[in-house]
Coordinates of C-alpha atoms and ligand atoms in Angstrom, one line a residue:
X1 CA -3.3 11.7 112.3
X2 CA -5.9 8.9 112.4
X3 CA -6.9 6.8 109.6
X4 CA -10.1 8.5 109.5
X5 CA -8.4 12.7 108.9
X6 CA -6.0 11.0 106.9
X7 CA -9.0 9.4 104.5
X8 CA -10.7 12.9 104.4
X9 CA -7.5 14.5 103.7
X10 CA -6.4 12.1 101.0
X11 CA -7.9 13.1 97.6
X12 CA -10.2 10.6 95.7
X13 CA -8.7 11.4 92.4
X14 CA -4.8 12.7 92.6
X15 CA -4.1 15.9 90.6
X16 CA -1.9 14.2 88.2
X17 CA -5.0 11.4 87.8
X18 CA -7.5 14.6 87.1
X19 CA -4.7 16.4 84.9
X20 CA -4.3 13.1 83.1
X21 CA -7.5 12.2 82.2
X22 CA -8.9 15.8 81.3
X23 CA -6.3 15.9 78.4
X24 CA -6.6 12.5 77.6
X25 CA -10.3 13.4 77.1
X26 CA -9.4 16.2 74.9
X27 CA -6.9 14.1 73.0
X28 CA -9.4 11.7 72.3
X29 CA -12.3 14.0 71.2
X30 CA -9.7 16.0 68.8
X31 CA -8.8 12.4 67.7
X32 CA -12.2 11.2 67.0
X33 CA -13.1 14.4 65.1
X34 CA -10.5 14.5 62.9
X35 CA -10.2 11.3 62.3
X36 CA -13.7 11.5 61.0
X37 CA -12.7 13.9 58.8
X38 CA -9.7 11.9 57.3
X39 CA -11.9 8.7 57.1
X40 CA -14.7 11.1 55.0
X41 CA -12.0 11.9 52.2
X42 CA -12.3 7.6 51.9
X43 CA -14.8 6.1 53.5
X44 CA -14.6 2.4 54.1
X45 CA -18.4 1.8 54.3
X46 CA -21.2 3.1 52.3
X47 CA -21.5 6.1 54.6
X48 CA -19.7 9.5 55.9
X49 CA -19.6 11.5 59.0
X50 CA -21.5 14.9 58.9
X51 CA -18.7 17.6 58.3
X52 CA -20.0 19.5 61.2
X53 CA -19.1 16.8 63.6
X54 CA -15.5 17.0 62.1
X55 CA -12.2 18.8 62.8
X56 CA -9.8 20.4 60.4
X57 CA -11.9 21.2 57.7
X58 CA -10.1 19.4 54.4
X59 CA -8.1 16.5 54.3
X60 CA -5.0 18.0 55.3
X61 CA -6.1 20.1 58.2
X62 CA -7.7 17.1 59.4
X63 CA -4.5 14.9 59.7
X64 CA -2.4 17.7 61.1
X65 CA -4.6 18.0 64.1
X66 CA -4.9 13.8 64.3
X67 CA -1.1 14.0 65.1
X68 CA -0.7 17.0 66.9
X69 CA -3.6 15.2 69.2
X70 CA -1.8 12.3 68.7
X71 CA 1.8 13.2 70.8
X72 CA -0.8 14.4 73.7
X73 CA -2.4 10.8 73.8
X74 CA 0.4 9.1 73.6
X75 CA 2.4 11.1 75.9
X76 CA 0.1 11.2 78.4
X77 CA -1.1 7.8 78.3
X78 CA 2.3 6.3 78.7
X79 CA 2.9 9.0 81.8
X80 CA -0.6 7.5 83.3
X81 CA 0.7 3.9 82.9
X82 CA 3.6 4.6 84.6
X83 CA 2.7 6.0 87.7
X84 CA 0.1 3.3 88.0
X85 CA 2.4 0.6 87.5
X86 CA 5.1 1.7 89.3
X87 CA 2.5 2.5 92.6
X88 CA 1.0 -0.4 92.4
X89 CA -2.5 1.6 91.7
X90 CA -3.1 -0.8 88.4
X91 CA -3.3 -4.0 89.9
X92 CA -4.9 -2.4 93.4
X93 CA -7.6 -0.2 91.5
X94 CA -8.1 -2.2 88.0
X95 CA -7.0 -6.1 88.1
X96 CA -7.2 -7.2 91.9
X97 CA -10.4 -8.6 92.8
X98 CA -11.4 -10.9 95.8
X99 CA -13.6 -13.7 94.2
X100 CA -16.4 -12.4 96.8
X101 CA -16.3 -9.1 95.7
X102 CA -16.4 -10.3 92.0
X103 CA -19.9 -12.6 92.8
X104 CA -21.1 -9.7 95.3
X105 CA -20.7 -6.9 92.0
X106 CA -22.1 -9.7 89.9
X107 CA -25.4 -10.2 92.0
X108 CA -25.7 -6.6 92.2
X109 CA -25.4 -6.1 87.9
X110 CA -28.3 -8.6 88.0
X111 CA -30.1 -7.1 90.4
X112 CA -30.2 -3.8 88.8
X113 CA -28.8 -2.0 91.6
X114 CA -24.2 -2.0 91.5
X115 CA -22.5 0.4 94.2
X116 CA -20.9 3.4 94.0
X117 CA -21.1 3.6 98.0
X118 CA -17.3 4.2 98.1
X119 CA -15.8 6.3 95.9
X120 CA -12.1 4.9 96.0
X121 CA -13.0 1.5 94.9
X122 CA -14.2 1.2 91.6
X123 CA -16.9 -1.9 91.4
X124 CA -16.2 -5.0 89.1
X125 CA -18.0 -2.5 86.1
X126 CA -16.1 0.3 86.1
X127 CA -12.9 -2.0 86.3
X128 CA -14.0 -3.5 83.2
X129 CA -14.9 -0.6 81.5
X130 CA -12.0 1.1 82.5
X131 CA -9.5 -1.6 81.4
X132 CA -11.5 -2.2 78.5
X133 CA -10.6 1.3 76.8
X134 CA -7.0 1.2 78.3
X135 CA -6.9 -1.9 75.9
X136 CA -8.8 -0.4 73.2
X137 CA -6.9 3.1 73.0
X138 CA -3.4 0.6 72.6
X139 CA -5.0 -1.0 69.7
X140 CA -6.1 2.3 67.9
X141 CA -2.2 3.7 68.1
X142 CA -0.5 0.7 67.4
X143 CA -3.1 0.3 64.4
X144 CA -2.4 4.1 63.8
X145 CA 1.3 2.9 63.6
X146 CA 0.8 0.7 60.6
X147 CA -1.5 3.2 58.7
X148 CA 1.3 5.9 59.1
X149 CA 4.6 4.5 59.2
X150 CA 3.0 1.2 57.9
X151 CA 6.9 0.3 55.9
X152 CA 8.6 1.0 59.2
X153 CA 6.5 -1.7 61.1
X154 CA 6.4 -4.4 59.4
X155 CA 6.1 -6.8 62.2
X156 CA 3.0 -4.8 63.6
X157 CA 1.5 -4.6 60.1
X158 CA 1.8 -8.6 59.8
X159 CA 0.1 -8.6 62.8
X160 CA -2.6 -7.2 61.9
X161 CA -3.6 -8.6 59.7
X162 CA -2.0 -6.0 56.4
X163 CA -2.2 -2.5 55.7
X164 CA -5.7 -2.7 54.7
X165 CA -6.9 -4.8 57.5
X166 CA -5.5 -2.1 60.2
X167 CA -7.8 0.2 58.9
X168 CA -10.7 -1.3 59.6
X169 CA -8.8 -2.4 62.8
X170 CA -8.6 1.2 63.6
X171 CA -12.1 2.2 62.5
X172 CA -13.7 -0.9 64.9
X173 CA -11.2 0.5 67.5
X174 CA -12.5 4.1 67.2
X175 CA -16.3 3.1 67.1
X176 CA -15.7 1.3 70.7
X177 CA -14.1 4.2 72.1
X178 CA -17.1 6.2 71.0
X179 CA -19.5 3.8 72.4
X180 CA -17.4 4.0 75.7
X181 CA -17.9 7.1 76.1
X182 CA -21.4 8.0 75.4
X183 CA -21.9 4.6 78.0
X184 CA -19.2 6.4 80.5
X185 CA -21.5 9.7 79.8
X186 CA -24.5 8.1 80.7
X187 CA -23.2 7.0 83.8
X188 CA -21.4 9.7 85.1
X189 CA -24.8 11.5 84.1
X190 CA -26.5 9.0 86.7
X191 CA -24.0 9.4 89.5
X192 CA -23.1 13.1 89.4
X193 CA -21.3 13.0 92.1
X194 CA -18.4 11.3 90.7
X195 CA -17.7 14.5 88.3
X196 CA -17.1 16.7 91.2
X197 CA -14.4 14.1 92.7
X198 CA -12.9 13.9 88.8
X199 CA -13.0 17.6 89.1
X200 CA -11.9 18.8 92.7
X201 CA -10.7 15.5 93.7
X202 CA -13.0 15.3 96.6
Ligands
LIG1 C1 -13.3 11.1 76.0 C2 -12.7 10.1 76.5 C3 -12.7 9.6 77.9 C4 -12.0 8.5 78.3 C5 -11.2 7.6 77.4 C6 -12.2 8.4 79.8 C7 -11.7 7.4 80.5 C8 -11.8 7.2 81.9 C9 -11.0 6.3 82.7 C10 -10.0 5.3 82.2 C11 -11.3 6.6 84.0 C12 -10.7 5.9 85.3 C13 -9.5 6.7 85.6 C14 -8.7 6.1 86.7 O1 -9.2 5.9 87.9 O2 -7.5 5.8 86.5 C15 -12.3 7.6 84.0 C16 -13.0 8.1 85.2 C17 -13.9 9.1 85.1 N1 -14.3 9.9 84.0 FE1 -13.7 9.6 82.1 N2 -13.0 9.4 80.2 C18 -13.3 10.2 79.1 C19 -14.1 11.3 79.1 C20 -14.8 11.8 80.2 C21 -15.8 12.9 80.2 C22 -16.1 13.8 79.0 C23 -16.3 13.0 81.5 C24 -17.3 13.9 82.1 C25 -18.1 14.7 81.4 C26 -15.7 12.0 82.3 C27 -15.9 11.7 83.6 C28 -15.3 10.8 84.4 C29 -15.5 10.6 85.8 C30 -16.5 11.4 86.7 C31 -14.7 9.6 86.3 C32 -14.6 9.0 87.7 C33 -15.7 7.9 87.6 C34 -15.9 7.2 88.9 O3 -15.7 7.6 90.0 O4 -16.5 6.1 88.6 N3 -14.8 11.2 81.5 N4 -12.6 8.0 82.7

């Protein structure tokens, strides 16, 4: 087989990549909706989140769907992380980056105009983004730790910061997943393309 048939043949995006981000999507939107319902019953700002944008209806309902969602994300998330350590996909895909490319994405930012010519390489962007919200989803279940089994972690509580502290820990955390998103959105939204490959996997 040449390099070239084996490229075509080759997915993009690995079933178990597609099967692990399509429930970690779900995980996180049944997350963020009933967390907004558990954070209405005692806000920590002056405001609260429509009930129709919530999940679970009361109080309760709402914290038996965060963790029911909650196994899935975690679950999941530590299955991702292990395949992509132990292939070597993390530091190929996510951390590895020739100084060059780094200056050539960075010129490009500024210049309005970063590539998506080829779909197997993410650009310096994505690889930030992406990283960022690996990052970001650890803090919001650590800090989801603390607020549920906040006597059982102590050290984790210290850490951050107190009980009350991880809460707003955990809120910050949630609101830059949510911003994430609706930026991830608006970018798949301008490259369409990339939603077949996360899709079919071509
Ligand atoms: C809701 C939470 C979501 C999170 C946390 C998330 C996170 C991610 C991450 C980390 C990747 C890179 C995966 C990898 O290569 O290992 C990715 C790729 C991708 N995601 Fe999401 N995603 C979410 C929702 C969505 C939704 C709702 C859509 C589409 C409507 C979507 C479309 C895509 C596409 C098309 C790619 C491939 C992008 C590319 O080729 O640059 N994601 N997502």
């Amino acid at each position: 087989m040449t390099e070239i048939t084996h490229a075509i043949r080759t997915p993009i995006h690995p079933l178990w990549l597609r099967l692990s981000h399509w429930l970690n999507a779900l995980a996180v939107l049944v997350m963020v909706a009933s967390g907004w319902r558990i954070y209405n019953a005692s806000p920590l700002f002056p405001f609260r989140f429509a009930n129709d944008l919530t999940l679970g209806g009361w109080l309760g309902g709402a914290i038996q769907w965060h963790f029911a969602a909650m196994w899935l994300l975690v679950a999941n998330g530590l299955l991702y992380l292990l395949v992509n350590v132990a292939s070597g996909r993390l530091w190929r895909q996510f951390l590895l980056l020739s100084p060059r490319a780094f200056c050539a994405d960075l010129k490009a930012v500024l210049h309005g105009r970063l590539s998506h010519a080829d779909p197997r390489r993410y650009n310096t962007a994505q690889r930030a983004a992406y990283l960022f919200v690996m990052l970001d989803i650890l803090l919001l279940v650590l800090s989801g730790l603390v607020l549920w089994q906040s006597v059982q972690f102590p050290l984790l509580r210290e850490l951050l910061g107190g009980y009350e502290v991880a809460r707003y820990v955990h809120f910050f955390a949630m609101a830059a997943l949510v911003a994430f998103v609706a930026v991830h959105l608006a970018m798949v939204a301008l490259v369409p393309r990339t939603l077949l490959t996360m899709i079919r996997g071509r």
